[in-house]
GROMACS .gro file of C-alpha atoms in nm:
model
   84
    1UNK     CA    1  -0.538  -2.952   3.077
    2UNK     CA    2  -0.859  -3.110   2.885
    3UNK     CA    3  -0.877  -3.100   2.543
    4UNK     CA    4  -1.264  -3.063   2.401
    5UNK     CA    5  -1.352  -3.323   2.176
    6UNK     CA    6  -1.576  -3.306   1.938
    7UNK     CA    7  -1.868  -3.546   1.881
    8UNK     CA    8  -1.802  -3.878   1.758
    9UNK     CA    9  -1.427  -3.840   1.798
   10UNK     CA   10  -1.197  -4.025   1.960
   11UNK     CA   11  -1.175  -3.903   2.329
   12UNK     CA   12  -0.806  -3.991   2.532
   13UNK     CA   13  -0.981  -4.235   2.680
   14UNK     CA   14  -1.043  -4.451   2.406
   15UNK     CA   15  -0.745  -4.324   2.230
   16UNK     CA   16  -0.482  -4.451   2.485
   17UNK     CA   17  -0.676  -4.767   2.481
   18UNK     CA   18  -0.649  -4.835   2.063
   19UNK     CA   19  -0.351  -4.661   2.045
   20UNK     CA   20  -0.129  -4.970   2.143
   21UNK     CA   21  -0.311  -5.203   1.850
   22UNK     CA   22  -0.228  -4.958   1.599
   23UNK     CA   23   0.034  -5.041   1.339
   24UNK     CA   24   0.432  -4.859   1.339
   25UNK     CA   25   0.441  -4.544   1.159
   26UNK     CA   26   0.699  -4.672   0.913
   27UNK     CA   27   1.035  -4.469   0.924
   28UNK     CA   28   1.045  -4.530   0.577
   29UNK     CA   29   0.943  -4.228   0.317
   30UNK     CA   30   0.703  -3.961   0.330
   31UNK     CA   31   0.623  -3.938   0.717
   32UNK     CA   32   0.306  -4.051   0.830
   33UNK     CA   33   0.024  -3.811   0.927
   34UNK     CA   34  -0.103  -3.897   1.293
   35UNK     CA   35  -0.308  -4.187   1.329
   36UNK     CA   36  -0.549  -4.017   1.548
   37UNK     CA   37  -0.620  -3.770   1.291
   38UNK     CA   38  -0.660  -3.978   1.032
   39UNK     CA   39  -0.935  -4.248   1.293
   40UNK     CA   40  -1.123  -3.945   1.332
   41UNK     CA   41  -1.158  -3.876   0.990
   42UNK     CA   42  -1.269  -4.195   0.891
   43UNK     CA   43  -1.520  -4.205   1.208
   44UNK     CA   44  -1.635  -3.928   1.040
   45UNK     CA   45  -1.704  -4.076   0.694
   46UNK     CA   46  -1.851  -4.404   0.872
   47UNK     CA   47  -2.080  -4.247   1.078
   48UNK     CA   48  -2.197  -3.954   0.807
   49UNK     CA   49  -2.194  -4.194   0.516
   50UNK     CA   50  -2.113  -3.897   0.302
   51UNK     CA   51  -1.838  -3.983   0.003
   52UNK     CA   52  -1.480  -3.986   0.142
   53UNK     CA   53  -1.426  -3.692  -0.065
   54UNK     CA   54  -1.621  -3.456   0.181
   55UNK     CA   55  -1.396  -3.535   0.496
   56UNK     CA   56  -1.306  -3.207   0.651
   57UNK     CA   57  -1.017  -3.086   0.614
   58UNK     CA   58  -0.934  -3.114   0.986
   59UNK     CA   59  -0.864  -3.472   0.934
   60UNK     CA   60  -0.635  -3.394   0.658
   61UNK     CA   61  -0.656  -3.544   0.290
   62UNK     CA   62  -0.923  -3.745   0.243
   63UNK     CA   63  -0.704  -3.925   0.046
   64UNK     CA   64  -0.515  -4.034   0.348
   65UNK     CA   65  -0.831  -4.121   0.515
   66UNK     CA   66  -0.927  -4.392   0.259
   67UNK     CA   67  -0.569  -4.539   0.185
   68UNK     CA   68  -0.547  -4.623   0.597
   69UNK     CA   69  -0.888  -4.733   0.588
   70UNK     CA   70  -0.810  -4.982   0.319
   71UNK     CA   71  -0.500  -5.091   0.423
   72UNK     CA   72  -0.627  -5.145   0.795
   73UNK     CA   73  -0.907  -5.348   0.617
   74UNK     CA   74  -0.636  -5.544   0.454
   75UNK     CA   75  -0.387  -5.618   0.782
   76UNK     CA   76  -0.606  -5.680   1.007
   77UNK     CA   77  -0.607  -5.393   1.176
   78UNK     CA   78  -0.954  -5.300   1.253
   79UNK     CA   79  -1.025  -5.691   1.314
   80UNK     CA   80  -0.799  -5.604   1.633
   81UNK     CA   81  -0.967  -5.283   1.730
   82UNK     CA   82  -1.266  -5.434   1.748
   83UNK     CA   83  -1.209  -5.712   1.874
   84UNK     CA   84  -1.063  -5.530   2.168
   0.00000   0.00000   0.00000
């Protein structure tokens, strides 16, 4: 089955291909919300430019968003993805 994708997100293609270079969702504490969500969302902000406080609610808090996007920034995380 084919799920639609919506421009400028993340199709399986390129999802099974980042997915691996992604950091552990940590057992530890409030659970996680999907990664894939959350890459979306911040796709979304990147490619709009609008403030991270107008990232649909699809992608779930935008407060989410912006903490992964920082931390990533901080780890190394998005030095991997695109290196790859």
């Amino acid at each position: 089955m084919s799920v639609v994708v919506r421009r400028g997100e993340l199709t399986d293609k390129a999802w099974a291909r980042i997915e691996p270079l992604l950091p552990a969702m940590d057992g530890r504490g409030r659970p996680w919300r999907d990664h894939r969500q959350v890459i979306d969302g911040i796709l979304w902000r990147l490619r709009t430019g609008a403030p991270w406080r107008d990232i649909p609610e699809r992608y779930g808090p935008w407060q989410t968003c912006y903490e992964r996007f920082k931390r990533w920034e901080q780890d190394g995380t998005w030095a991997r993805l695109l290196e790859e």
